[in-house]
Amino acid sequence: GTTEKFVPDRVNGLNVTATYTANFAVNVYKVNFLGNYEGSVYSEQKDETHGEIFVTPDTDPTREGYQFDGWFTQPDGGTMLTAATIVDGTITNVYAHWTQILHTVTFNIEHGVMKNTVTYEEVSSVTVPDGTIIQDMSDVIYIGPSTFDGGGYYFASMDEGYEFKSFDPASGTVTGDMTIKVNTAPKNYTVNINAEHGRLENADGETITSLQV
């Protein structure tokens, strides 16, 4: 506020005793609430009254793939606004803070292991952002952004005697923790029979030239 000096009135050259009342208005500040991420168009301005608790926007902002953590006094770090934060005129901008939503994709494979196609390291699960896609690329599965750039490719390295069949699910969007089942099956082999001086028959008397085992 300001300081005023009051001078008593003079009537006929004499000082007159008078009572003065000083009226002060409480300061009100404009505070900007900002989305605080690249490409954000979120901005809301609130009138904040000195000495009172901060009034935040009625609805929290949203950001795809992220969780809103609250309003803070700095873009990074700073102090979170709470029910105990009092307006003092020193804060003109308030910033939203975010935490990326992550999910775990687990591979369920009984007769082999999953490996990264680049490093060949065994992978039992991967942690990915919300909205990640999965896509079967024949015998390799892709897990990453929809641009097919920046993700990972994984394949099934099978135990001896087993072969890869399919991924289940083979495609989709990751919106929570999930499991990808890797379907496998025993390998089948063909045994050819070459009988020079006789023949091999089944129970029905039919000649057998090969067997599937």
PDB file of C-alpha atoms in Angstrom:
ATOM      1  CA  GLY A   1       0.000   0.000   0.000  1.00  0.00           C
ATOM      2  CA  THR A   2       0.979   3.675   0.181  1.00  0.00           C
ATOM      3  CA  THR A   3       1.587   6.080   3.078  1.00  0.00           C
ATOM      4  CA  GLU A   4      -0.460   9.302   3.154  1.00  0.00           C
ATOM      5  CA  LYS A   5       0.224  12.376   5.327  1.00  0.00           C
ATOM      6  CA  PHE A   6      -2.971  14.021   6.566  1.00  0.00           C
ATOM      7  CA  VAL A   7      -2.955  17.744   7.452  1.00  0.00           C
ATOM      8  CA  PRO A   8      -5.792  18.976   9.731  1.00  0.00           C
ATOM      9  CA  ASP A   9      -8.114  21.616   8.280  1.00  0.00           C
ATOM     10  CA  ARG A  10      -7.843  25.184   9.497  1.00  0.00           C
ATOM     11  CA  VAL A  11     -10.968  27.221  10.150  1.00  0.00           C
ATOM     12  CA  ASN A  12     -10.525  30.988  10.627  1.00  0.00           C
ATOM     13  CA  GLY A  13      -6.848  30.389  11.137  1.00  0.00           C
ATOM     14  CA  LEU A  14      -7.392  27.837  13.877  1.00  0.00           C
ATOM     15  CA  ASN A  15      -6.552  24.149  13.774  1.00  0.00           C
ATOM     16  CA  VAL A  16      -9.607  21.947  13.873  1.00  0.00           C
ATOM     17  CA  THR A  17      -9.561  18.447  15.229  1.00  0.00           C
ATOM     18  CA  ALA A  18     -10.836  15.961  12.607  1.00  0.00           C
ATOM     19  CA  THR A  19     -10.990  12.189  12.158  1.00  0.00           C
ATOM     20  CA  TYR A  20      -9.830  10.615   8.897  1.00  0.00           C
ATOM     21  CA  THR A  21     -10.370   7.012   7.796  1.00  0.00           C
ATOM     22  CA  ALA A  22      -7.897   5.401   5.395  1.00  0.00           C
ATOM     23  CA  ASN A  23      -9.484   2.818   3.051  1.00  0.00           C
ATOM     24  CA  PHE A  24      -7.206   0.209   1.453  1.00  0.00           C
ATOM     25  CA  ALA A  25      -8.119  -2.261  -1.316  1.00  0.00           C
ATOM     26  CA  VAL A  26      -6.669  -5.768  -1.221  1.00  0.00           C
ATOM     27  CA  ASN A  27      -4.268  -6.402  -4.104  1.00  0.00           C
ATOM     28  CA  VAL A  28      -5.469  -8.795  -6.801  1.00  0.00           C
ATOM     29  CA  TYR A  29      -2.901 -10.353  -9.144  1.00  0.00           C
ATOM     30  CA  LYS A  30      -3.195 -11.931 -12.589  1.00  0.00           C
ATOM     31  CA  VAL A  31      -1.629 -15.421 -12.548  1.00  0.00           C
ATOM     32  CA  ASN A  32      -1.143 -17.536 -15.674  1.00  0.00           C
ATOM     33  CA  PHE A  33      -1.567 -21.328 -15.488  1.00  0.00           C
ATOM     34  CA  LEU A  34       0.464 -22.924 -18.303  1.00  0.00           C
ATOM     35  CA  GLY A  35       0.470 -26.431 -19.852  1.00  0.00           C
ATOM     36  CA  ASN A  36       4.290 -26.551 -19.788  1.00  0.00           C
ATOM     37  CA  TYR A  37       5.208 -28.933 -22.615  1.00  0.00           C
ATOM     38  CA  GLU A  38       6.245 -28.527 -26.233  1.00  0.00           C
ATOM     39  CA  GLY A  39       3.243 -27.882 -28.432  1.00  0.00           C
ATOM     40  CA  SER A  40       0.904 -27.141 -25.517  1.00  0.00           C
ATOM     41  CA  VAL A  41      -1.760 -24.503 -26.168  1.00  0.00           C
ATOM     42  CA  TYR A  42      -3.161 -24.713 -22.654  1.00  0.00           C
ATOM     43  CA  SER A  43      -3.216 -21.372 -20.840  1.00  0.00           C
ATOM     44  CA  GLU A  44      -5.667 -20.063 -18.271  1.00  0.00           C
ATOM     45  CA  GLN A  45      -5.482 -16.829 -16.293  1.00  0.00           C
ATOM     46  CA  LYS A  46      -6.926 -16.484 -12.796  1.00  0.00           C
ATOM     47  CA  ASP A  47      -7.382 -13.519 -10.469  1.00  0.00           C
ATOM     48  CA  GLU A  48      -5.591 -14.298  -7.210  1.00  0.00           C
ATOM     49  CA  THR A  49      -6.235 -12.276  -4.045  1.00  0.00           C
ATOM     50  CA  HIS A  50      -3.349 -11.303  -1.781  1.00  0.00           C
ATOM     51  CA  GLY A  51      -3.296 -13.240   1.469  1.00  0.00           C
ATOM     52  CA  GLU A  52      -5.702 -15.916   0.291  1.00  0.00           C
ATOM     53  CA  ILE A  53      -5.160 -19.473  -0.907  1.00  0.00           C
ATOM     54  CA  PHE A  54      -4.445 -19.901  -4.619  1.00  0.00           C
ATOM     55  CA  VAL A  55      -7.496 -20.586  -6.771  1.00  0.00           C
ATOM     56  CA  THR A  56      -6.509 -23.125  -9.440  1.00  0.00           C
ATOM     57  CA  PRO A  57      -8.446 -23.888 -12.660  1.00  0.00           C
ATOM     58  CA  ASP A  58     -11.666 -25.825 -12.154  1.00  0.00           C
ATOM     59  CA  THR A  59     -10.542 -28.624 -14.495  1.00  0.00           C
ATOM     60  CA  ASP A  60      -7.068 -30.154 -14.579  1.00  0.00           C
ATOM     61  CA  PRO A  61      -5.297 -30.019 -17.940  1.00  0.00           C
ATOM     62  CA  THR A  62      -4.790 -33.220 -19.912  1.00  0.00           C
ATOM     63  CA  ARG A  63      -1.936 -34.533 -22.029  1.00  0.00           C
ATOM     64  CA  GLU A  64      -2.080 -37.736 -24.031  1.00  0.00           C
ATOM     65  CA  GLY A  65       0.088 -40.447 -22.501  1.00  0.00           C
ATOM     66  CA  TYR A  66       0.848 -38.425 -19.357  1.00  0.00           C
ATOM     67  CA  GLN A  67      -0.490 -38.051 -15.837  1.00  0.00           C
ATOM     68  CA  PHE A  68      -1.043 -34.546 -14.436  1.00  0.00           C
ATOM     69  CA  ASP A  69       0.981 -34.136 -11.220  1.00  0.00           C
ATOM     70  CA  GLY A  70      -0.172 -30.675 -10.131  1.00  0.00           C
ATOM     71  CA  TRP A  71       0.685 -26.976 -10.437  1.00  0.00           C
ATOM     72  CA  PHE A  72       4.223 -25.813  -9.653  1.00  0.00           C
ATOM     73  CA  THR A  73       5.986 -22.470  -9.354  1.00  0.00           C
ATOM     74  CA  GLN A  74       8.722 -23.411 -11.873  1.00  0.00           C
ATOM     75  CA  PRO A  75       8.711 -25.268 -15.226  1.00  0.00           C
ATOM     76  CA  ASP A  76      11.052 -27.852 -13.649  1.00  0.00           C
ATOM     77  CA  GLY A  77      11.230 -28.351  -9.926  1.00  0.00           C
ATOM     78  CA  GLY A  78       9.798 -25.484  -7.924  1.00  0.00           C
ATOM     79  CA  THR A  79       7.113 -25.735  -5.256  1.00  0.00           C
ATOM     80  CA  MET A  80       3.764 -27.412  -5.717  1.00  0.00           C
ATOM     81  CA  LEU A  81       0.658 -25.346  -5.004  1.00  0.00           C
ATOM     82  CA  THR A  82      -1.358 -26.827  -2.160  1.00  0.00           C
ATOM     83  CA  ALA A  83      -4.272 -25.839   0.041  1.00  0.00           C
ATOM     84  CA  ALA A  84      -1.692 -24.087   2.237  1.00  0.00           C
ATOM     85  CA  THR A  85      -0.077 -21.948  -0.498  1.00  0.00           C
ATOM     86  CA  ILE A  86      -0.887 -18.268   0.121  1.00  0.00           C
ATOM     87  CA  VAL A  87      -0.922 -15.595  -2.593  1.00  0.00           C
ATOM     88  CA  ASP A  88       1.768 -12.970  -1.950  1.00  0.00           C
ATOM     89  CA  GLY A  89       2.200 -11.385  -5.372  1.00  0.00           C
ATOM     90  CA  THR A  90       5.565 -12.980  -6.154  1.00  0.00           C
ATOM     91  CA  ILE A  91       4.138 -15.650  -8.497  1.00  0.00           C
ATOM     92  CA  THR A  92       2.884 -14.604 -11.918  1.00  0.00           C
ATOM     93  CA  ASN A  93       3.164 -17.919 -13.810  1.00  0.00           C
ATOM     94  CA  VAL A  94       2.281 -21.407 -12.627  1.00  0.00           C
ATOM     95  CA  TYR A  95       3.304 -24.547 -14.539  1.00  0.00           C
ATOM     96  CA  ALA A  96       1.723 -27.979 -14.972  1.00  0.00           C
ATOM     97  CA  HIS A  97       4.013 -30.917 -14.191  1.00  0.00           C
ATOM     98  CA  TRP A  98       3.602 -34.313 -15.861  1.00  0.00           C
ATOM     99  CA  THR A  99       4.660 -37.946 -15.444  1.00  0.00           C
ATOM    100  CA  GLN A 100       4.691 -40.190 -18.484  1.00  0.00           C
ATOM    101  CA  ILE A 101       2.353 -43.173 -18.158  1.00  0.00           C
ATOM    102  CA  LEU A 102       4.284 -46.418 -18.656  1.00  0.00           C
ATOM    103  CA  HIS A 103       3.084 -50.008 -19.035  1.00  0.00           C
ATOM    104  CA  THR A 104       4.778 -53.400 -18.924  1.00  0.00           C
ATOM    105  CA  VAL A 105       4.421 -55.788 -21.851  1.00  0.00           C
ATOM    106  CA  THR A 106       5.342 -59.347 -20.789  1.00  0.00           C
ATOM    107  CA  PHE A 107       6.149 -62.223 -23.151  1.00  0.00           C
ATOM    108  CA  ASN A 108       4.660 -65.604 -22.296  1.00  0.00           C
ATOM    109  CA  ILE A 109       6.629 -68.317 -24.129  1.00  0.00           C
ATOM    110  CA  GLU A 110       6.861 -71.920 -22.935  1.00  0.00           C
ATOM    111  CA  HIS A 111       9.387 -73.529 -25.288  1.00  0.00           C
ATOM    112  CA  GLY A 112      11.908 -70.813 -26.008  1.00  0.00           C
ATOM    113  CA  VAL A 113      12.907 -67.237 -25.206  1.00  0.00           C
ATOM    114  CA  MET A 114      12.276 -63.861 -26.807  1.00  0.00           C
ATOM    115  CA  LYS A 115      15.290 -61.946 -28.098  1.00  0.00           C
ATOM    116  CA  ASN A 116      15.977 -58.471 -29.398  1.00  0.00           C
ATOM    117  CA  THR A 117      16.683 -58.594 -33.131  1.00  0.00           C
ATOM    118  CA  VAL A 118      19.597 -56.154 -32.779  1.00  0.00           C
ATOM    119  CA  THR A 119      21.421 -57.237 -29.618  1.00  0.00           C
ATOM    120  CA  TYR A 120      20.121 -60.833 -29.436  1.00  0.00           C
ATOM    121  CA  GLU A 121      19.681 -60.293 -25.699  1.00  0.00           C
ATOM    122  CA  GLU A 122      16.939 -62.288 -24.008  1.00  0.00           C
ATOM    123  CA  VAL A 123      13.873 -60.202 -23.181  1.00  0.00           C
ATOM    124  CA  SER A 124      11.118 -61.322 -20.832  1.00  0.00           C
ATOM    125  CA  SER A 125       9.277 -57.975 -20.756  1.00  0.00           C
ATOM    126  CA  VAL A 126       9.542 -54.388 -21.979  1.00  0.00           C
ATOM    127  CA  THR A 127       8.369 -51.115 -20.435  1.00  0.00           C
ATOM    128  CA  VAL A 128       6.704 -48.777 -22.916  1.00  0.00           C
ATOM    129  CA  PRO A 129       4.695 -45.510 -22.931  1.00  0.00           C
ATOM    130  CA  ASP A 130       0.921 -45.457 -23.032  1.00  0.00           C
ATOM    131  CA  GLY A 131      -0.333 -45.625 -26.631  1.00  0.00           C
ATOM    132  CA  THR A 132       2.534 -47.781 -27.905  1.00  0.00           C
ATOM    133  CA  ILE A 133       1.514 -50.125 -30.726  1.00  0.00           C
ATOM    134  CA  ILE A 134       2.302 -53.793 -31.200  1.00  0.00           C
ATOM    135  CA  GLN A 135       2.452 -55.225 -34.713  1.00  0.00           C
ATOM    136  CA  ASP A 136       3.241 -58.718 -35.964  1.00  0.00           C
ATOM    137  CA  MET A 137       5.834 -58.436 -38.741  1.00  0.00           C
ATOM    138  CA  SER A 138       5.589 -62.107 -39.758  1.00  0.00           C
ATOM    139  CA  ASP A 139       7.882 -63.983 -37.332  1.00  0.00           C
ATOM    140  CA  VAL A 140       9.034 -60.767 -35.612  1.00  0.00           C
ATOM    141  CA  ILE A 141       6.898 -58.511 -33.420  1.00  0.00           C
ATOM    142  CA  TYR A 142       7.350 -54.734 -33.292  1.00  0.00           C
ATOM    143  CA  ILE A 143       6.640 -52.751 -30.112  1.00  0.00           C
ATOM    144  CA  GLY A 144       6.969 -48.970 -30.339  1.00  0.00           C
ATOM    145  CA  PRO A 145       5.548 -45.745 -31.838  1.00  0.00           C
ATOM    146  CA  SER A 146       3.097 -45.844 -34.735  1.00  0.00           C
ATOM    147  CA  THR A 147       5.802 -44.381 -36.967  1.00  0.00           C
ATOM    148  CA  PHE A 148       7.740 -47.677 -36.686  1.00  0.00           C
ATOM    149  CA  ASP A 149      10.720 -45.637 -35.561  1.00  0.00           C
ATOM    150  CA  GLY A 150      12.235 -45.752 -32.119  1.00  0.00           C
ATOM    151  CA  GLY A 151      10.686 -49.017 -31.022  1.00  0.00           C
ATOM    152  CA  GLY A 152      12.027 -52.547 -30.721  1.00  0.00           C
ATOM    153  CA  TYR A 153      11.760 -55.723 -32.778  1.00  0.00           C
ATOM    154  CA  TYR A 154      11.681 -59.097 -31.043  1.00  0.00           C
ATOM    155  CA  PHE A 155      11.718 -62.718 -32.210  1.00  0.00           C
ATOM    156  CA  ALA A 156      11.204 -66.140 -30.632  1.00  0.00           C
ATOM    157  CA  SER A 157      14.322 -68.257 -30.229  1.00  0.00           C
ATOM    158  CA  MET A 158      12.852 -71.724 -29.918  1.00  0.00           C
ATOM    159  CA  ASP A 159      13.950 -74.729 -27.868  1.00  0.00           C
ATOM    160  CA  GLU A 160      15.164 -77.707 -29.856  1.00  0.00           C
ATOM    161  CA  GLY A 161      12.283 -79.648 -31.314  1.00  0.00           C
ATOM    162  CA  TYR A 162       9.824 -76.716 -31.270  1.00  0.00           C
ATOM    163  CA  GLU A 163       8.814 -74.118 -33.813  1.00  0.00           C
ATOM    164  CA  PHE A 164       7.194 -70.676 -33.635  1.00  0.00           C
ATOM    165  CA  LYS A 165       3.555 -70.417 -34.675  1.00  0.00           C
ATOM    166  CA  SER A 166       2.079 -66.985 -33.838  1.00  0.00           C
ATOM    167  CA  PHE A 167       1.800 -64.032 -31.466  1.00  0.00           C
ATOM    168  CA  ASP A 168      -1.393 -63.461 -29.478  1.00  0.00           C
ATOM    169  CA  PRO A 169      -2.391 -60.679 -29.735  1.00  0.00           C
ATOM    170  CA  ALA A 170      -0.650 -59.993 -33.023  1.00  0.00           C
ATOM    171  CA  SER A 171      -1.493 -56.275 -33.092  1.00  0.00           C
ATOM    172  CA  GLY A 172      -3.059 -53.554 -30.989  1.00  0.00           C
ATOM    173  CA  THR A 173      -2.393 -50.552 -28.780  1.00  0.00           C
ATOM    174  CA  VAL A 174      -0.884 -50.722 -25.305  1.00  0.00           C
ATOM    175  CA  THR A 175      -3.210 -49.011 -22.820  1.00  0.00           C
ATOM    176  CA  GLY A 176      -2.222 -50.980 -19.718  1.00  0.00           C
ATOM    177  CA  ASP A 177      -0.011 -53.816 -18.547  1.00  0.00           C
ATOM    178  CA  MET A 178      -0.449 -56.731 -20.939  1.00  0.00           C
ATOM    179  CA  THR A 179       0.909 -60.143 -21.922  1.00  0.00           C
ATOM    180  CA  ILE A 180       1.796 -61.336 -25.403  1.00  0.00           C
ATOM    181  CA  LYS A 181       1.501 -65.109 -25.693  1.00  0.00           C
ATOM    182  CA  VAL A 182       3.950 -66.750 -28.052  1.00  0.00           C
ATOM    183  CA  ASN A 183       2.270 -69.807 -29.549  1.00  0.00           C
ATOM    184  CA  THR A 184       4.619 -72.700 -30.315  1.00  0.00           C
ATOM    185  CA  ALA A 185       4.309 -76.318 -31.424  1.00  0.00           C
ATOM    186  CA  PRO A 186       6.521 -79.405 -31.629  1.00  0.00           C
ATOM    187  CA  LYS A 187       8.301 -79.740 -34.947  1.00  0.00           C
ATOM    188  CA  ASN A 188       7.130 -82.481 -37.333  1.00  0.00           C
ATOM    189  CA  TYR A 189       9.600 -84.442 -39.406  1.00  0.00           C
ATOM    190  CA  THR A 190       9.099 -86.666 -42.418  1.00  0.00           C
ATOM    191  CA  VAL A 191      10.893 -90.039 -42.379  1.00  0.00           C
ATOM    192  CA  ASN A 192      11.172 -91.555 -45.864  1.00  0.00           C
ATOM    193  CA  ILE A 193      11.245 -95.351 -46.022  1.00  0.00           C
ATOM    194  CA  ASN A 194      13.313 -97.069 -48.691  1.00  0.00           C
ATOM    195  CA  ALA A 195      12.672-100.818 -48.620  1.00  0.00           C
ATOM    196  CA  GLU A 196      14.687-102.540 -51.366  1.00  0.00           C
ATOM    197  CA  HIS A 197      13.597-106.119 -50.712  1.00  0.00           C
ATOM    198  CA  GLY A 198      10.195-105.725 -49.148  1.00  0.00           C
ATOM    199  CA  ARG A 199       7.775-103.141 -47.938  1.00  0.00           C
ATOM    200  CA  LEU A 200       6.479-101.555 -44.750  1.00  0.00           C
ATOM    201  CA  GLU A 201       2.762-101.782 -44.097  1.00  0.00           C
ATOM    202  CA  ASN A 202       0.413-100.185 -41.619  1.00  0.00           C
ATOM    203  CA  ALA A 203      -2.279-102.024 -39.659  1.00  0.00           C
ATOM    204  CA  ASP A 204      -4.585-101.842 -42.669  1.00  0.00           C
ATOM    205  CA  GLY A 205      -2.069-103.503 -44.943  1.00  0.00           C
ATOM    206  CA  GLU A 206      -1.304-100.301 -46.798  1.00  0.00           C
ATOM    207  CA  THR A 207       2.255 -99.711 -47.975  1.00  0.00           C
ATOM    208  CA  ILE A 208       4.050 -96.953 -46.082  1.00  0.00           C
ATOM    209  CA  THR A 209       6.714 -94.949 -47.861  1.00  0.00           C
ATOM    210  CA  SER A 210       7.109 -92.180 -45.269  1.00  0.00           C
ATOM    211  CA  LEU A 211       6.183 -91.296 -41.699  1.00  0.00           C
ATOM    212  CA  GLN A 212       5.435 -87.959 -39.993  1.00  0.00           C
ATOM    213  CA  VAL A 213       7.066 -87.829 -36.590  1.00  0.00           C
TER     214      VAL A 213
END
